[in-house]
Short mmCIF file of C-alpha atoms in Angstrom, two decimals:
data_model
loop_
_atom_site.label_atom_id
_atom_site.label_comp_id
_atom_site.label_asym_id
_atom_site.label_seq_id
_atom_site.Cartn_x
_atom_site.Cartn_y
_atom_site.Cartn_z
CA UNK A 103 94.73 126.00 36.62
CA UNK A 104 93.10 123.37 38.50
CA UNK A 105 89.32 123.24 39.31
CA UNK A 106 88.55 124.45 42.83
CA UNK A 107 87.76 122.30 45.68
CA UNK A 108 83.99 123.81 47.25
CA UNK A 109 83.26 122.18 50.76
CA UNK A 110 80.18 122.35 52.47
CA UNK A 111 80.21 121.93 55.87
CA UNK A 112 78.81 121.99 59.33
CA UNK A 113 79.07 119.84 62.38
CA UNK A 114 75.60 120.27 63.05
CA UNK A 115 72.92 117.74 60.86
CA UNK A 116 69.73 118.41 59.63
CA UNK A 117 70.26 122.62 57.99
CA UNK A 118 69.43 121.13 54.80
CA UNK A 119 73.42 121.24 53.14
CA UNK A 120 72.85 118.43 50.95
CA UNK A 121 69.98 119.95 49.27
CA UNK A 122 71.85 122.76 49.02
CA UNK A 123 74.68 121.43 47.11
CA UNK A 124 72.05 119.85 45.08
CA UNK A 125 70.41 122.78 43.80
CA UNK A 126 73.62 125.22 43.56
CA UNK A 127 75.23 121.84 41.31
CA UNK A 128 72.36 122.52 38.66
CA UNK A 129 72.23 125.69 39.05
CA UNK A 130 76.11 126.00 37.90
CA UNK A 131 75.74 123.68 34.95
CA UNK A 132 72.38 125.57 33.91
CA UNK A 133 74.72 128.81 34.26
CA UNK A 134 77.07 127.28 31.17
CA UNK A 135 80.14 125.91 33.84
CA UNK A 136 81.05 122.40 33.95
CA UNK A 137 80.40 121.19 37.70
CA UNK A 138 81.74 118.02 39.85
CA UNK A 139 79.33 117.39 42.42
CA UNK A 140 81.03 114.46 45.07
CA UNK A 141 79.32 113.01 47.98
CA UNK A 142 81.75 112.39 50.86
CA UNK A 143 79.46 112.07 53.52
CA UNK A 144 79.26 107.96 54.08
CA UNK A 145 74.97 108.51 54.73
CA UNK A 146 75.20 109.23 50.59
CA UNK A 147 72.31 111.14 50.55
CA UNK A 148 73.41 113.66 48.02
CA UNK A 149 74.17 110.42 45.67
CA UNK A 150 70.49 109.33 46.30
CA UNK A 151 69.38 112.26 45.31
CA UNK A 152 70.83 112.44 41.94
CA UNK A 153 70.30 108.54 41.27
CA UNK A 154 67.33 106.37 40.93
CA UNK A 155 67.08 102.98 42.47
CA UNK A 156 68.15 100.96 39.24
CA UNK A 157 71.54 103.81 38.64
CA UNK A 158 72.25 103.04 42.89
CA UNK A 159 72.26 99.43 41.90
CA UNK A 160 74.85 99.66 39.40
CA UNK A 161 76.74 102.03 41.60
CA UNK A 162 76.72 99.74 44.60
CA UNK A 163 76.25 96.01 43.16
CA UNK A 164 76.33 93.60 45.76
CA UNK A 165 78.65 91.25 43.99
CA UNK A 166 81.04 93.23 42.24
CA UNK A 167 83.31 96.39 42.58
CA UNK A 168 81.59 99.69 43.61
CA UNK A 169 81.15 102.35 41.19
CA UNK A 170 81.65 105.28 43.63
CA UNK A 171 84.46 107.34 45.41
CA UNK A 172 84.89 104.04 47.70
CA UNK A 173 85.30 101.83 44.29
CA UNK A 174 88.51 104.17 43.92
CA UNK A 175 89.96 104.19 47.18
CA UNK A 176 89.35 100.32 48.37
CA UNK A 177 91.98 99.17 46.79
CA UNK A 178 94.29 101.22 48.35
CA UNK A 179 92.78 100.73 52.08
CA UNK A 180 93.45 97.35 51.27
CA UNK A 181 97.23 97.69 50.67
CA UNK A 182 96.92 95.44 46.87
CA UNK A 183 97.74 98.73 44.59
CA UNK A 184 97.56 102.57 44.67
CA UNK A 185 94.40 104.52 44.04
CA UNK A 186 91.79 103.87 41.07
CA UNK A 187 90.84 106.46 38.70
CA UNK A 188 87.48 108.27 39.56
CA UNK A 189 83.92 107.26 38.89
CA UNK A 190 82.03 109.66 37.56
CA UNK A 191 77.97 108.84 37.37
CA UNK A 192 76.28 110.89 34.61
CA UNK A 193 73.44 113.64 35.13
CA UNK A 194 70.55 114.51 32.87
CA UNK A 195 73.16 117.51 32.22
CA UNK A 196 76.30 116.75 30.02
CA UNK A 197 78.34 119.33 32.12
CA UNK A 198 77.01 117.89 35.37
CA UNK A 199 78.79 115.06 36.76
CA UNK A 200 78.60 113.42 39.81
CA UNK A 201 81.20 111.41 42.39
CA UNK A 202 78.75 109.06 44.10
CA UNK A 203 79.25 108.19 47.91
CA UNK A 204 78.97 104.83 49.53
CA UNK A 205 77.99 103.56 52.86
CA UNK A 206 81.37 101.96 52.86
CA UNK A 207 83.00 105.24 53.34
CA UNK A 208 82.85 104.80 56.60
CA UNK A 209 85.61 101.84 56.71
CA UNK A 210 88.44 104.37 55.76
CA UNK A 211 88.09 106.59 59.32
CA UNK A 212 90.70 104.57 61.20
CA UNK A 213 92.72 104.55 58.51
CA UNK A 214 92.23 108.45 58.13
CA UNK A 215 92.76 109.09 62.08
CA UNK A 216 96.04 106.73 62.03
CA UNK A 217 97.20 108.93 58.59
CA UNK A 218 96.41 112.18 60.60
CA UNK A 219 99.14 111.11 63.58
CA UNK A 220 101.23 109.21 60.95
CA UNK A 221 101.88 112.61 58.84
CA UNK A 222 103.18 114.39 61.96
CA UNK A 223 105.97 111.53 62.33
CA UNK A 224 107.00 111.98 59.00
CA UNK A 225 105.48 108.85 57.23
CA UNK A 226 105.13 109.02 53.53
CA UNK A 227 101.93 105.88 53.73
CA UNK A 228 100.32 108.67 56.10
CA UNK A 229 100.71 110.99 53.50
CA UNK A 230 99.21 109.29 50.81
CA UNK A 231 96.32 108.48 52.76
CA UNK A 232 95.66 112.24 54.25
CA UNK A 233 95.49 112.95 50.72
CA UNK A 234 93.70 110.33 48.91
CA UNK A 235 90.47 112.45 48.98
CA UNK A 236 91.87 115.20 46.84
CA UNK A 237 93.35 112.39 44.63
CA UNK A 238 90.36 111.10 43.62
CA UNK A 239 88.55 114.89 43.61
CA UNK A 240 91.52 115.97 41.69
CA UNK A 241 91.40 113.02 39.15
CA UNK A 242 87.53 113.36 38.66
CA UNK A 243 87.90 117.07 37.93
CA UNK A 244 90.47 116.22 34.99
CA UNK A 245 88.18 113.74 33.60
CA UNK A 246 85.16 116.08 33.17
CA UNK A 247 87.53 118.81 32.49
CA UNK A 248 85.22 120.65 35.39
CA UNK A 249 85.50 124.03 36.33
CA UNK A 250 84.39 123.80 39.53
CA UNK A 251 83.97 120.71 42.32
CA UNK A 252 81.32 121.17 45.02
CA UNK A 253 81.59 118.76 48.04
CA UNK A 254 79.06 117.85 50.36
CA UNK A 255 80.31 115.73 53.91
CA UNK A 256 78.26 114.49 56.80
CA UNK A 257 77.91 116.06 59.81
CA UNK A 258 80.74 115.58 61.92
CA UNK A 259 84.41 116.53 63.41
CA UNK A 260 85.18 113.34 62.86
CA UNK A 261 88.34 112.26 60.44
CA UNK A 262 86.85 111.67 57.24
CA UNK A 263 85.42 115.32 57.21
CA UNK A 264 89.10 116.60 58.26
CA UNK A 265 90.22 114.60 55.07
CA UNK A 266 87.69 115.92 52.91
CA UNK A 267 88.75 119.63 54.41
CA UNK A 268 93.01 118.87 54.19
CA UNK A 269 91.30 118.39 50.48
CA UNK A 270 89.30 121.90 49.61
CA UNK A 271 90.72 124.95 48.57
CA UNK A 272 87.11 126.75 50.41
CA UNK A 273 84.30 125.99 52.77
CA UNK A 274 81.31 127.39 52.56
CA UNK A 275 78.86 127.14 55.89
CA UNK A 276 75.60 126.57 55.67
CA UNK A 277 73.46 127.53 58.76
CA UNK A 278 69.82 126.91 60.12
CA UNK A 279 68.28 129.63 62.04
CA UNK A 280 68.11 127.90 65.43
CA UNK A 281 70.00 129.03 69.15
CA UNK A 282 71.78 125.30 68.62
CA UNK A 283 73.60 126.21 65.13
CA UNK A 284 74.44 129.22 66.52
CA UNK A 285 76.54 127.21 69.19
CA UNK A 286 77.83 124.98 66.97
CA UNK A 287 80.08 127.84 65.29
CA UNK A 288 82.49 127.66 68.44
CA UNK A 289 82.82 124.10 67.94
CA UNK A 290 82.92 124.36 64.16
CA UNK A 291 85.84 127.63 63.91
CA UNK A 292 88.52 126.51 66.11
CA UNK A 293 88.30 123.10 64.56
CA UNK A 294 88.93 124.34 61.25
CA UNK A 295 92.10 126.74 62.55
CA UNK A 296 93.38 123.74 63.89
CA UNK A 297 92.99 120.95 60.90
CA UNK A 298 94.13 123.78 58.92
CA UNK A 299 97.41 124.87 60.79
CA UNK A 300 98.44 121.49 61.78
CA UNK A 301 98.19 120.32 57.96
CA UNK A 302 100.63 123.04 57.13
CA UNK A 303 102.86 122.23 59.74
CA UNK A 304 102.97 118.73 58.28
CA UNK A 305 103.63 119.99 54.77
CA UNK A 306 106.62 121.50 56.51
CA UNK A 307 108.01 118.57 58.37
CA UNK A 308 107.10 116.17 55.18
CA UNK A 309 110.18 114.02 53.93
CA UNK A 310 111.24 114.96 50.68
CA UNK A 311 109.53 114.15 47.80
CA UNK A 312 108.00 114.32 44.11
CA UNK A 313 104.59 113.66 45.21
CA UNK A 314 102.03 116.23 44.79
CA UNK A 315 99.89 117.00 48.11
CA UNK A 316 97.17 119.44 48.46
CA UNK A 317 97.29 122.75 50.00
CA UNK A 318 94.73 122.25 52.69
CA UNK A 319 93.81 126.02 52.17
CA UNK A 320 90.35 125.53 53.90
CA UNK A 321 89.70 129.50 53.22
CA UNK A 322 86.37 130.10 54.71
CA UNK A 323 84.54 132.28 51.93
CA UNK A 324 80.83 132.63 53.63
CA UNK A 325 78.37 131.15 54.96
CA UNK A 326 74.10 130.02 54.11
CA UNK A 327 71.20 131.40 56.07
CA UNK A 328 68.47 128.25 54.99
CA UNK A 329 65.11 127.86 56.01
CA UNK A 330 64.09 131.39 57.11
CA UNK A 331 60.96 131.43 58.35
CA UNK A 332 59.23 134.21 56.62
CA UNK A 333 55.81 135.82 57.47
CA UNK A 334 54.72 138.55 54.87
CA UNK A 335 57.24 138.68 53.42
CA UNK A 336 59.69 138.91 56.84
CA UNK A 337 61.43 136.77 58.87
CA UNK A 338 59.59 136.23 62.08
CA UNK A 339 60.94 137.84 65.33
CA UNK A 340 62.72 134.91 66.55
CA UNK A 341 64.74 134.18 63.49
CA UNK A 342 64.92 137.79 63.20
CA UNK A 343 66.67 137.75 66.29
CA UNK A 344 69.27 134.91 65.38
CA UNK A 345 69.60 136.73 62.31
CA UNK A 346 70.92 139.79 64.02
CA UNK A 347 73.57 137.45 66.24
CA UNK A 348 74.93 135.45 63.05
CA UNK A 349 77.61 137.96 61.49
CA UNK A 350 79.46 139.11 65.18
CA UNK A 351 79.43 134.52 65.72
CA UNK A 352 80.72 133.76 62.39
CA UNK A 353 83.41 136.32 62.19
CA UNK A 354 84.65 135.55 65.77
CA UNK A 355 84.35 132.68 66.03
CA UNK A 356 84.93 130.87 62.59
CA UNK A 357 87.22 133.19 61.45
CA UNK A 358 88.78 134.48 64.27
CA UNK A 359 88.50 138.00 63.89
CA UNK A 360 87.98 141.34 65.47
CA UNK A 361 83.73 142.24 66.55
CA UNK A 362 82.43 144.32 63.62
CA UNK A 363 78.80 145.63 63.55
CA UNK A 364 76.50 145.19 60.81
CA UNK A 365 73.16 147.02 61.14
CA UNK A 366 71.90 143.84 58.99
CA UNK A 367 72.68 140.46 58.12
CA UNK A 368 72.74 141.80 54.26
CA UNK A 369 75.54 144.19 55.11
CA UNK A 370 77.84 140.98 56.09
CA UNK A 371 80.31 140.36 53.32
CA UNK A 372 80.43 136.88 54.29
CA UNK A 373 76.79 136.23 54.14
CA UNK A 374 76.55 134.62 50.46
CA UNK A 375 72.72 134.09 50.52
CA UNK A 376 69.65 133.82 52.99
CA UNK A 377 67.05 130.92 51.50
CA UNK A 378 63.96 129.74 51.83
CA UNK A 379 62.66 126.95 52.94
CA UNK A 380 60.53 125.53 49.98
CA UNK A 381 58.31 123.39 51.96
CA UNK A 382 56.21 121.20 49.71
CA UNK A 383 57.95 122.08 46.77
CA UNK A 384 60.90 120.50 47.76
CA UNK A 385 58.72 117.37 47.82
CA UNK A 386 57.46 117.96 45.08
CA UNK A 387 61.06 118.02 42.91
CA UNK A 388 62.02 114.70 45.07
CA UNK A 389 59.31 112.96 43.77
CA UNK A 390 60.45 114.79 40.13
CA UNK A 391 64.04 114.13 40.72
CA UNK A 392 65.30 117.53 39.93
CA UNK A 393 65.97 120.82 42.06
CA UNK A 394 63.15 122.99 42.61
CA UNK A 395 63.82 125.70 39.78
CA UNK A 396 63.35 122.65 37.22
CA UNK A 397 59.57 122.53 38.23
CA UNK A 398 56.96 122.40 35.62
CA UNK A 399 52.99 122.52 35.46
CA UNK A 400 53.38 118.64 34.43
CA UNK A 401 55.31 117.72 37.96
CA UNK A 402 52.91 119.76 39.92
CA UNK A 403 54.19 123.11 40.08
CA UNK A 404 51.35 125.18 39.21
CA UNK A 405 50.08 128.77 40.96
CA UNK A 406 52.24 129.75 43.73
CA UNK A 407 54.27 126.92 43.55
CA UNK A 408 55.58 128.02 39.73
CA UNK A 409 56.17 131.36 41.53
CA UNK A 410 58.21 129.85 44.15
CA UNK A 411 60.25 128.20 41.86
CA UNK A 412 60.69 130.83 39.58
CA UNK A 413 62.13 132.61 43.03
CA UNK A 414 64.46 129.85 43.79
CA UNK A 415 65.97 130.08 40.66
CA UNK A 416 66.95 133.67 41.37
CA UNK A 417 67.96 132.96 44.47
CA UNK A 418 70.84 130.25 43.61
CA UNK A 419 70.97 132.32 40.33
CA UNK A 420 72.61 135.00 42.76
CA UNK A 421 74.42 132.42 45.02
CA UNK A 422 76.14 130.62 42.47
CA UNK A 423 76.98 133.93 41.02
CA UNK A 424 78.58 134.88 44.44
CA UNK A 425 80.18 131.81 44.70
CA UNK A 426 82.03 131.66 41.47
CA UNK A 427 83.26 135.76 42.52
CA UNK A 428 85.03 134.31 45.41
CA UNK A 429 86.42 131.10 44.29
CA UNK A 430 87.26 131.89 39.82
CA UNK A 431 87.65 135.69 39.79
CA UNK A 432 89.08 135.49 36.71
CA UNK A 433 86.18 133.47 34.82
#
């Protein structure tokens, strides 16, 4: 059985999904499963995260080949040989491993949008390149023998995310509690249908051949509520109120099916997890370079902030526990 493909995704920037992926990474490998964490989004924050300055040098040396997901595939966007094997970075965790991003990224979109047209015509090149993301994902989850690759991409429709998305077996929204990511689901829903159908209707019209090309199942398993605002201990009445509109949007317009009521946003099967926003201690594990839940007295975490962490750690505790339900029932 191969390792499933995890994207997270949303058009819309700035809901916090990096730091998400982030914290439910560690949170797997603390849980005892071995995790590949890859940044696709070309803005490689999620690799900055996990990397100090001297490690970023090393990964993107100004003189020599990159050792990210770019390192891999430039060889290939320039035409001299097929593509490398993956780089995997190492994490303070042996079963944590990480496929860093690169700002170069960026230079494989027109090669992606030309693939995407290409594939309908029948071209085997186009082929290869609508599925060079999985290659790579694919490769780096045999390497670390992982059970499980998360996948973080920028926000956009653009056609590295629908590469990154032909590439994933699920997606997993995550959503800020605002009247403009609650719009962004009708943008967000019938884009997915449509990458998704129109990939299988290319699998269908595809020439013969041996070569192995991913499913593009892009099965929508939930979605995030982050940064509730919370005043003792309950959301405020606006986000209260946004709260109340998300299940009806997601399952309309993401997934495309019949209006069903939910008395609360709990109720919704396909809410996974409502989170926090940590404030300060998310500044405070920055500065620590590790997720909040890895907070100690000596980084700064003392009084309610220990408490807070101590709560985040049940929090992805239970979301990476959801997660895994949806994606490895047989674990």
């Amino acid at each position: 059985m191969t390792a499933p493909i995890v994207t997270f995704f949303n058009n819309k920037g700035g809901v916090g999904k990096t730091s998400l992926v982030y914290h439910l990474a560690w949170m797997l490998a603390d849980l005892g499963h071995r995790v590949v964490v890859a940044d696709l989004d070309p803005q490689t924050n999620l690799t900055s995260a996990f990397l100090d300055e001297n490690e970023l040098e090393w990964i993107w040396p100004l003189d020599a080949e990159h050792r990210s997901v770019w390192g891999a595939l430039r060889p290939f966007h320039e035409r001299e040989e097929s593509i490398g094997p993956a780089p995997l970075a190492r994490t303070d965790d042996d079963r944590l491993a990480l496929l860093p991003g690169d700002l170069a990224l960026s230079t494989f979109e027109d090669d992606l949008a030309e693939a995407w047209s290409g594939s309908m015509d029948g071209k085997p090149g186009a082929f290869r390149t609508m599925s060079a993301f999985w290659t790579v994902l694919s490769d780096a989850a045999r390497k670390h023998d992982a059970e499980i690759v998360l996948v973080d991409v920028g926000p956009s429709l653009g056609s590295v995310n629908r590469a990154a998305l032909v590439a994933s077996d699920y997606v997993v929204i995550p959503l800020a509690l605002d009247l403009i990511g609650l719009q962004g689901l009708r943008n967000l829903g019938p884009t997915l249908r449509e990458w998704r159908s129109g990939w299988a209707n290319r699998l269908v019209n595809r020439p013969p051949s041996d070569t192995p090309l991913p499913a593009g199942r892009m099965a929508v398993i939930g979605y995030v509520v982050l940064g509730q605002g919370v005043r003792l201990n309950r959301p405020g009445p606006a986000y209260q109120r946004r709260m109340n509109q998300i299940p009806e949007q997601f399952r309309t317009t993401v997934l495309d099916l019949p209006h069903a009521s939910f008395a609360k946003l709990e109720d919704d099967p396909y809410c996974l997890a409502q989170l926090k926003h940590y404030h300060s201690l998310l500044l405070l594990a920055q500065e620590a370079r590790k997720p909040v839940f890895h907070l100690k007295p000596a980084d700064g975490a003392f009084g309610g902030h220990a408490q807070a962490a101590q709560s985040a750690y049940l929090d992805f505790e239970k979301l990476a526990s959801e997660i895994l339900e949806r994606v490895l029932p047989e674990r």
